[in-house]
mmCIF file of C-alpha atoms in Angstrom:
data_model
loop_
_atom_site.group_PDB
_atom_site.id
_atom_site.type_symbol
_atom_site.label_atom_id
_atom_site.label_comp_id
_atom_site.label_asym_id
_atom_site.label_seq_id
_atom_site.Cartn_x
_atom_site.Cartn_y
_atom_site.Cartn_z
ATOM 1 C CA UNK A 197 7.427 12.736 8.651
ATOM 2 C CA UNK A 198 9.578 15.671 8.329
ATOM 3 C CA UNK A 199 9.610 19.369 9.899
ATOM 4 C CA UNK A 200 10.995 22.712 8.117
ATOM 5 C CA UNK A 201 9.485 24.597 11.185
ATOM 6 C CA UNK A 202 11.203 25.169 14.458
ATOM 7 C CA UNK A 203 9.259 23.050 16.093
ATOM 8 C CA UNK A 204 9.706 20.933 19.342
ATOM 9 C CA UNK A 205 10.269 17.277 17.810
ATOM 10 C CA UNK A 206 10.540 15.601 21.451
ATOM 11 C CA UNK A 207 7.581 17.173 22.211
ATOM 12 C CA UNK A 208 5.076 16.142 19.512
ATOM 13 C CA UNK A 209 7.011 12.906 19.731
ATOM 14 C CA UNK A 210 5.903 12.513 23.179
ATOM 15 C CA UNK A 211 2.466 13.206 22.609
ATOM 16 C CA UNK A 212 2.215 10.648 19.752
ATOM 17 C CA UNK A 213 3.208 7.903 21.916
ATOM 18 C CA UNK A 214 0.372 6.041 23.274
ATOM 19 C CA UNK A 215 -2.025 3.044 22.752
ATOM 20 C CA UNK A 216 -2.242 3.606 18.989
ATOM 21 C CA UNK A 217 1.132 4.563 17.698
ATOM 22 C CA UNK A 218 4.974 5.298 18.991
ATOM 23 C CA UNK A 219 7.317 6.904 16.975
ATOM 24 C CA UNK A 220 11.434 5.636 16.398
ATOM 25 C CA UNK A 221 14.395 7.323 14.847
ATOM 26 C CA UNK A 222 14.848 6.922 10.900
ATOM 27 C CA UNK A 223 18.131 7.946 9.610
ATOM 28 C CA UNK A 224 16.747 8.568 6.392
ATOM 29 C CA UNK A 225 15.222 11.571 7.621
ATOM 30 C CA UNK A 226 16.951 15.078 7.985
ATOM 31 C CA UNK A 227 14.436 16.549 10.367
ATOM 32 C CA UNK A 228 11.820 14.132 11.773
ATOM 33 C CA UNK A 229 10.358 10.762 12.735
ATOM 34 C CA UNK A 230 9.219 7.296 11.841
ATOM 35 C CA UNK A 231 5.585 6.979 12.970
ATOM 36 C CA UNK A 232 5.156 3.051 13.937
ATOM 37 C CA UNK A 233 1.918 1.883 14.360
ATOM 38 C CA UNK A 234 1.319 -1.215 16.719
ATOM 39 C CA UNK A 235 -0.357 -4.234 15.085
ATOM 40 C CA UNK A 236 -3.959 -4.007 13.988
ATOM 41 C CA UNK A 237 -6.214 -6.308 12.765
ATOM 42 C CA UNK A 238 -8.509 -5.114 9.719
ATOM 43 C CA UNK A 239 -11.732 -4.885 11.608
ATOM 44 C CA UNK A 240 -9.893 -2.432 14.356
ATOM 45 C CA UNK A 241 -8.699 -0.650 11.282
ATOM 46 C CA UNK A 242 -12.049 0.104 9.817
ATOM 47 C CA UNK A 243 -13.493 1.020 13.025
ATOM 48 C CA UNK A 244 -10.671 3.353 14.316
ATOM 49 C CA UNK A 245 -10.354 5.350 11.053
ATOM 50 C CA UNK A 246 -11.665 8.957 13.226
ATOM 51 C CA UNK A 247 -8.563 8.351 15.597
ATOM 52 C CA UNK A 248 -5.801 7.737 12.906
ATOM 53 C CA UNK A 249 -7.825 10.824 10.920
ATOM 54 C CA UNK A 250 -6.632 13.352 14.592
ATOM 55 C CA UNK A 251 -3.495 11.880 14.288
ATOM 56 C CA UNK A 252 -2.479 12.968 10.841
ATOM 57 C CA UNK A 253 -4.369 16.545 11.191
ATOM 58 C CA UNK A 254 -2.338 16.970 14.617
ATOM 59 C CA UNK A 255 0.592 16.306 12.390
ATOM 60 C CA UNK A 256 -0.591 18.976 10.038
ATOM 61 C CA UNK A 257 -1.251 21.036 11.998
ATOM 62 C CA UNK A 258 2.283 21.255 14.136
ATOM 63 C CA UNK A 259 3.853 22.326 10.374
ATOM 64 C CA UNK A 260 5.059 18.053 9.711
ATOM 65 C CA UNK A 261 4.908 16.944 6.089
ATOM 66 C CA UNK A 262 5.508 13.687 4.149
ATOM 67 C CA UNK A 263 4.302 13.983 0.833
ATOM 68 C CA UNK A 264 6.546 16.924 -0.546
ATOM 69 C CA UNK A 265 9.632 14.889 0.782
ATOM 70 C CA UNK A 266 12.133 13.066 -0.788
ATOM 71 C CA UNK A 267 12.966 11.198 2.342
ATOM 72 C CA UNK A 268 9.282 10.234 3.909
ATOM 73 C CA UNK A 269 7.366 6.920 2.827
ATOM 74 C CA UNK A 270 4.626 4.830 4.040
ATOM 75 C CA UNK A 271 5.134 1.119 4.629
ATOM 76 C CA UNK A 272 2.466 -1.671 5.655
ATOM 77 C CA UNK A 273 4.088 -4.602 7.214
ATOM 78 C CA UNK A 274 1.906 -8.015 6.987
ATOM 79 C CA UNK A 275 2.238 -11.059 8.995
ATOM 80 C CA UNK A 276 4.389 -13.848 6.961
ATOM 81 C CA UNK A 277 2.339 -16.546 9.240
ATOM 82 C CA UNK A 278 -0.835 -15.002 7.315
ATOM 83 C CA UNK A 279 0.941 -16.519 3.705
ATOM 84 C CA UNK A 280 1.163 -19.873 2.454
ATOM 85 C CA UNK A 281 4.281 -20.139 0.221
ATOM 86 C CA UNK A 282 2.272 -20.165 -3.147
ATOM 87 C CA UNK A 283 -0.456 -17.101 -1.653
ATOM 88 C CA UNK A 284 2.960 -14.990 -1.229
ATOM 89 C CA UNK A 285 4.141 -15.777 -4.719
ATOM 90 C CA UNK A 286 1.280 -14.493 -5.992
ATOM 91 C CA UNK A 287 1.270 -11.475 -4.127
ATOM 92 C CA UNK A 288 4.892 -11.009 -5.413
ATOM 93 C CA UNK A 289 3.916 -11.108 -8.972
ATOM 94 C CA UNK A 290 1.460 -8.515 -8.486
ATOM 95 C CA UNK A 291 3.869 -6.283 -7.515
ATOM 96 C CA UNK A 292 7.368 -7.347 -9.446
ATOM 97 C CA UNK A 293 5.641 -9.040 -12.779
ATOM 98 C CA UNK A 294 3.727 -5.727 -13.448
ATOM 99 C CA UNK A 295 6.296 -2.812 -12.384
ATOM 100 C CA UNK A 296 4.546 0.290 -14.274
ATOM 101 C CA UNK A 297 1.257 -0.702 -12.276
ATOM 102 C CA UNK A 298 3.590 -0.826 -9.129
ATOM 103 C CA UNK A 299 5.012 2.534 -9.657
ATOM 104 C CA UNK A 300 1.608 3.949 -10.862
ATOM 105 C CA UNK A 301 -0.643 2.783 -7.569
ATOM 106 C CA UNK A 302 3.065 4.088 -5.366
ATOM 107 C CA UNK A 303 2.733 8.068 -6.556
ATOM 108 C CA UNK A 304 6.287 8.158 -6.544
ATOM 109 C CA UNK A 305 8.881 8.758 -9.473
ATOM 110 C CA UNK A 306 10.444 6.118 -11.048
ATOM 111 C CA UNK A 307 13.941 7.152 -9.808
ATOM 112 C CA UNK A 308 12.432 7.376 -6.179
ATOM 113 C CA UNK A 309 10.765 3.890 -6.373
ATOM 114 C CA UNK A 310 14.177 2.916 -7.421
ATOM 115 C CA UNK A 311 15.981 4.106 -4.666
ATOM 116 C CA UNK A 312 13.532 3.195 -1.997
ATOM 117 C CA UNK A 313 11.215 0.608 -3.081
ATOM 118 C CA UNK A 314 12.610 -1.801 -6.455
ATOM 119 C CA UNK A 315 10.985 -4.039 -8.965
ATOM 120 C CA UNK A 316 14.317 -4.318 -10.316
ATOM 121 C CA UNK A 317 15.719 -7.138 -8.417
ATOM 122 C CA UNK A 318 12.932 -9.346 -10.343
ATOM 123 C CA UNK A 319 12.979 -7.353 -13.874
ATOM 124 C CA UNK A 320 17.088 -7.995 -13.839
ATOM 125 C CA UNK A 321 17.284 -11.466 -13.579
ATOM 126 C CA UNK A 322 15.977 -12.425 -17.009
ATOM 127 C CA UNK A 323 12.721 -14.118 -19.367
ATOM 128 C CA UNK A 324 9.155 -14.183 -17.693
ATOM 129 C CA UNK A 325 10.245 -17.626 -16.414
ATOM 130 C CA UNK A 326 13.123 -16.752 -15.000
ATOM 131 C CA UNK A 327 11.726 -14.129 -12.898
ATOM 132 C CA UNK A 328 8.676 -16.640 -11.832
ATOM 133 C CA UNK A 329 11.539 -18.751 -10.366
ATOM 134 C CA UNK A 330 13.246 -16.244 -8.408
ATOM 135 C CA UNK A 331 9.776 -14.814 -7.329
ATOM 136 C CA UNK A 332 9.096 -18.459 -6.303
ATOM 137 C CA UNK A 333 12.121 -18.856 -4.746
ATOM 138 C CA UNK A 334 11.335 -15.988 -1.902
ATOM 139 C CA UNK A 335 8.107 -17.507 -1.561
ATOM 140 C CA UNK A 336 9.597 -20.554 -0.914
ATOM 141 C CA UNK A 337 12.312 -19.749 2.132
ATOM 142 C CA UNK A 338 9.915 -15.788 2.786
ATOM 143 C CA UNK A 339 13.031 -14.140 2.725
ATOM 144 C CA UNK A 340 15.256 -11.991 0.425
ATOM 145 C CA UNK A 341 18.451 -9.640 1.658
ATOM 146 C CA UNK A 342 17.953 -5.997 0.105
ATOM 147 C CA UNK A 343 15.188 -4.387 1.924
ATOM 148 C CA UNK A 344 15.029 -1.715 -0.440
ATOM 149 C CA UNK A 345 12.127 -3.632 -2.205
ATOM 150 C CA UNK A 346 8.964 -3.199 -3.708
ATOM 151 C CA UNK A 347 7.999 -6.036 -0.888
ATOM 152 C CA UNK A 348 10.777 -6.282 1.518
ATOM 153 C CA UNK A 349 10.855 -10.024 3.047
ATOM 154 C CA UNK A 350 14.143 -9.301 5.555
ATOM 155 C CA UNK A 351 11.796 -8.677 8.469
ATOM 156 C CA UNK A 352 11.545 -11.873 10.596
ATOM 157 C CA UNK A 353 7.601 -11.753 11.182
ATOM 158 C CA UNK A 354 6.334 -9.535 8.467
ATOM 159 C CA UNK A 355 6.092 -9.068 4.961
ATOM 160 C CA UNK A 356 6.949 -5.416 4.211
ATOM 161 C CA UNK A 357 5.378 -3.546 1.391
ATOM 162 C CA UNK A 358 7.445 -0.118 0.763
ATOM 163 C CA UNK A 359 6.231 0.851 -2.299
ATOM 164 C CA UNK A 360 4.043 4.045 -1.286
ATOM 165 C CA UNK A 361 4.702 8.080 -1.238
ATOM 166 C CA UNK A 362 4.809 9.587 1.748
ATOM 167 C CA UNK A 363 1.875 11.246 3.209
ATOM 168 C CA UNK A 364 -0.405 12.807 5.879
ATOM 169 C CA UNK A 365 -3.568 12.974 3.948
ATOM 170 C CA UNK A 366 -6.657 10.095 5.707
ATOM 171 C CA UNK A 367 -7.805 8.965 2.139
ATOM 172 C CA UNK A 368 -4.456 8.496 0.894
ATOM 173 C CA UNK A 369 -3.081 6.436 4.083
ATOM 174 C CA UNK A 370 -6.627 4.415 4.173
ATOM 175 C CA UNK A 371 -5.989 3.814 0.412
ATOM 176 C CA UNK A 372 -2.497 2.114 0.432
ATOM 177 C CA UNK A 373 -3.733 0.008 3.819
ATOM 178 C CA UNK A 374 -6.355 -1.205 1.744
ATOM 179 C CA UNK A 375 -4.626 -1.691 -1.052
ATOM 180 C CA UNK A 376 -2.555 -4.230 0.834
ATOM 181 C CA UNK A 377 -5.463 -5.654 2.577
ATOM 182 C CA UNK A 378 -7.256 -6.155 -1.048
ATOM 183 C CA UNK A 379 -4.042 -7.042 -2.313
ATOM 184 C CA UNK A 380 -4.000 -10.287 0.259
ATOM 185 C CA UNK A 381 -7.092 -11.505 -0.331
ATOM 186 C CA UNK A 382 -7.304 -11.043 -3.956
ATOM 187 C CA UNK A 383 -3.861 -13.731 -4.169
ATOM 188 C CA UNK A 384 -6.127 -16.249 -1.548
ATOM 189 C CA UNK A 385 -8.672 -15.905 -4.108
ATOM 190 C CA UNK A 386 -9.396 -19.497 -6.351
ATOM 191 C CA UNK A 387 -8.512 -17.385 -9.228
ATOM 192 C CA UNK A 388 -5.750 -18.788 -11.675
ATOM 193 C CA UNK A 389 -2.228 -17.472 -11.068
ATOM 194 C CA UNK A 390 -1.927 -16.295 -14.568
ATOM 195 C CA UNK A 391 -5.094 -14.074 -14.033
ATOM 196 C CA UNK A 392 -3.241 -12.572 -10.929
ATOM 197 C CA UNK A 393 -2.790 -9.107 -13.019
ATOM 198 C CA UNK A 394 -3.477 -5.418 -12.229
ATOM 199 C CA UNK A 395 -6.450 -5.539 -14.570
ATOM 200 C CA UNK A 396 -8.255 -8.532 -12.819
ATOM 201 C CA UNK A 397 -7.141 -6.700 -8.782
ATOM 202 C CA UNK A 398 -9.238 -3.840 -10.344
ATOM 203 C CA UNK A 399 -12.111 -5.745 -11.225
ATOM 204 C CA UNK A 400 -11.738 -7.347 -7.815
ATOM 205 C CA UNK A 401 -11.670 -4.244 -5.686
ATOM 206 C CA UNK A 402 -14.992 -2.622 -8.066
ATOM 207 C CA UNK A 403 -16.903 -5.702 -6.980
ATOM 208 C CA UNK A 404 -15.538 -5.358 -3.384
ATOM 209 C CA UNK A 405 -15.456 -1.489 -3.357
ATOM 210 C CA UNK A 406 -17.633 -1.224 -0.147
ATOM 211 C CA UNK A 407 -14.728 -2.886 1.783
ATOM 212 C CA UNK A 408 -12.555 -0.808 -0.346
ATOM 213 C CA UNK A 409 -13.733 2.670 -0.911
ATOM 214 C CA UNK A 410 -10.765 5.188 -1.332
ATOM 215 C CA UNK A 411 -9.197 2.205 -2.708
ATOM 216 C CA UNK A 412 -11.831 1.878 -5.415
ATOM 217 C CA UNK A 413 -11.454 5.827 -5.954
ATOM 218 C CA UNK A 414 -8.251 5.977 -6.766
ATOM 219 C CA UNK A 415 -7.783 2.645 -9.538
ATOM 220 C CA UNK A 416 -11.328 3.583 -11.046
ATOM 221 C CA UNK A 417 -11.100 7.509 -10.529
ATOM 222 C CA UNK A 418 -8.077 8.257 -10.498
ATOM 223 C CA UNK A 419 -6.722 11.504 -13.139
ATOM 224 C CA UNK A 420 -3.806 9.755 -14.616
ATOM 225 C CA UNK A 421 -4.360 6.282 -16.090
ATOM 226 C CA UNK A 422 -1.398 6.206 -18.480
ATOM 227 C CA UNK A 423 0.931 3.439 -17.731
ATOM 228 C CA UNK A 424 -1.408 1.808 -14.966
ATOM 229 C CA UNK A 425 -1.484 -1.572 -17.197
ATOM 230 C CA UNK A 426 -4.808 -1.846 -16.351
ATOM 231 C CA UNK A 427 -7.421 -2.474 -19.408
ATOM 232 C CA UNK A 428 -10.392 -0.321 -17.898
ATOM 233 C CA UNK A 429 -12.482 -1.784 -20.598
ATOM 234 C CA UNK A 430 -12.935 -4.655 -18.791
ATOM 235 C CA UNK A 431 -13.761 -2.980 -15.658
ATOM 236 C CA UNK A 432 -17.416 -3.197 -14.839
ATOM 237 C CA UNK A 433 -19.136 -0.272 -14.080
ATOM 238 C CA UNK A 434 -20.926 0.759 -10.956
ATOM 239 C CA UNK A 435 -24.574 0.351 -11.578
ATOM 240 C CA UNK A 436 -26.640 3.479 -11.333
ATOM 241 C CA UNK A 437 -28.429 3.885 -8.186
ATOM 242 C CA UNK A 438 -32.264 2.546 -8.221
ATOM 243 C CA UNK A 439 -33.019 5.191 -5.692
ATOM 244 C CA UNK A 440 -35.466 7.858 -6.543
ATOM 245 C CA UNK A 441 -34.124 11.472 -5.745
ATOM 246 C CA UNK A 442 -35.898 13.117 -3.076
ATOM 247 C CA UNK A 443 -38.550 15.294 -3.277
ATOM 248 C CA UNK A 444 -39.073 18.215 -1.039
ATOM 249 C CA UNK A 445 -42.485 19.677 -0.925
ATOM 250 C CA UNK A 446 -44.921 19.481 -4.138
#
């Protein structure tokens, strides 16, 4: 997050250090902090949602932004140990094999994607089969040097997705966490590799989209669905509710 107010960093650093969260230096940033949250499993996730809401608002509140940056970002580290080689392959071609999709779901710019989070690396090296190979090749050792990836495998213990815009808003930061949750188990799915493709995730999360909601909002509701490569026409729509409306009085 960054500040254009006067206000006491060390002091709402302080107070964001506790059970939940901490917050570290980023040199990226002219006038803030890295918020770090400690590991959480997705069931604490979905029942703590209230306390990470006070957080952000707090942040709002004390004049912090992320969003209108060009420095802030939000990243969602995984545990490797939670991949087998061929699940993380998968998950790689979601991200590298379909890079307008990837920069679509991020928010950012193409040029700020580029700097911070790439598909490049994958899009350079050649044919479709080419790229499977390299893609197949971080799987294989869960490692690759440049950090500045869409999914950044230099971390030790974690895979690293970097691809999202900056921001303090709840639905936003519940959406890219559950992105990357959906993201996870859609690649463990017994779906065929070649169906692993942003049209198929979609039609994953709208039959999951309890588990998934702001998730489900933004691929199915989103305003902007140019460049998404996602063929909505196969997307299934929600049935209309079976309830009756409610009547008050006669």
């Amino acid at each position: 997050v960054e500040s254009k107010d006067s206000v006491n960093i060390t002091q709402v650093a302080n107070a964001l250090t506790n059970k939940m969260h901490y917050v570290k230096h980023d040199g990226s940033l002219r006038y803030g902090f890295e918020i770090v949250t400690r590991p959480f499993t997705w069931e604490w996730f979905k029942n703590n949602q209230d306390e990470l809401t006070r957080t952000l608002l707090f942040l709002r509140q004390k004049g912090f932004s992320s969003h209108g940056t060009q420095t802030c970002g939000m990243h969602v580290h995984m545990s490797k140990d939670a991949f087998s080689n061929f699940q993380l392959y998968r998950f790689l071609r979601l991200f590298y094999s379909y890079p307008k999709f990837t920069q679509w779901f991020s928010r950012r710019q193409k040029d700020q994607l580029d700097h911070w989070a790439s598909t490049n690396s994958i899009q350079g090296c050649g044919d479709a089969r080419r790229q499977s190979r390299s893609m197949s090749n971080r799987a294989k050792y869960k490692e690759y040097d440049n950090k500045y990836e869409a999914v950044n495998l230099r971390p030790k213990n974690t895979v690293e997705v970097r691809i999202f815009r900056g921001t303090l808003n709840e639905n936003s930061v519940f959406r890219n966490v559950e992105f990357c949750r959906a993201a996870y188990m859609f690649v463990k799915s017994p779906t065929s590799t070649r169906h692993i493709t942003p049209t198929e995730f979609t039609k994953y999360v709208a039959a999951e989209r309890k588990e998934y909601p702001n998730l489900y909002h933004q691929l199915l509701h989103s305003g902007s669905r140019q460049d998404s490569e996602i063929d909505f026409t196969q997307v299934p729509k929600p049935k209309p509710s079976k309830k009756k409306p409610l009547t008050i009085g006669k």
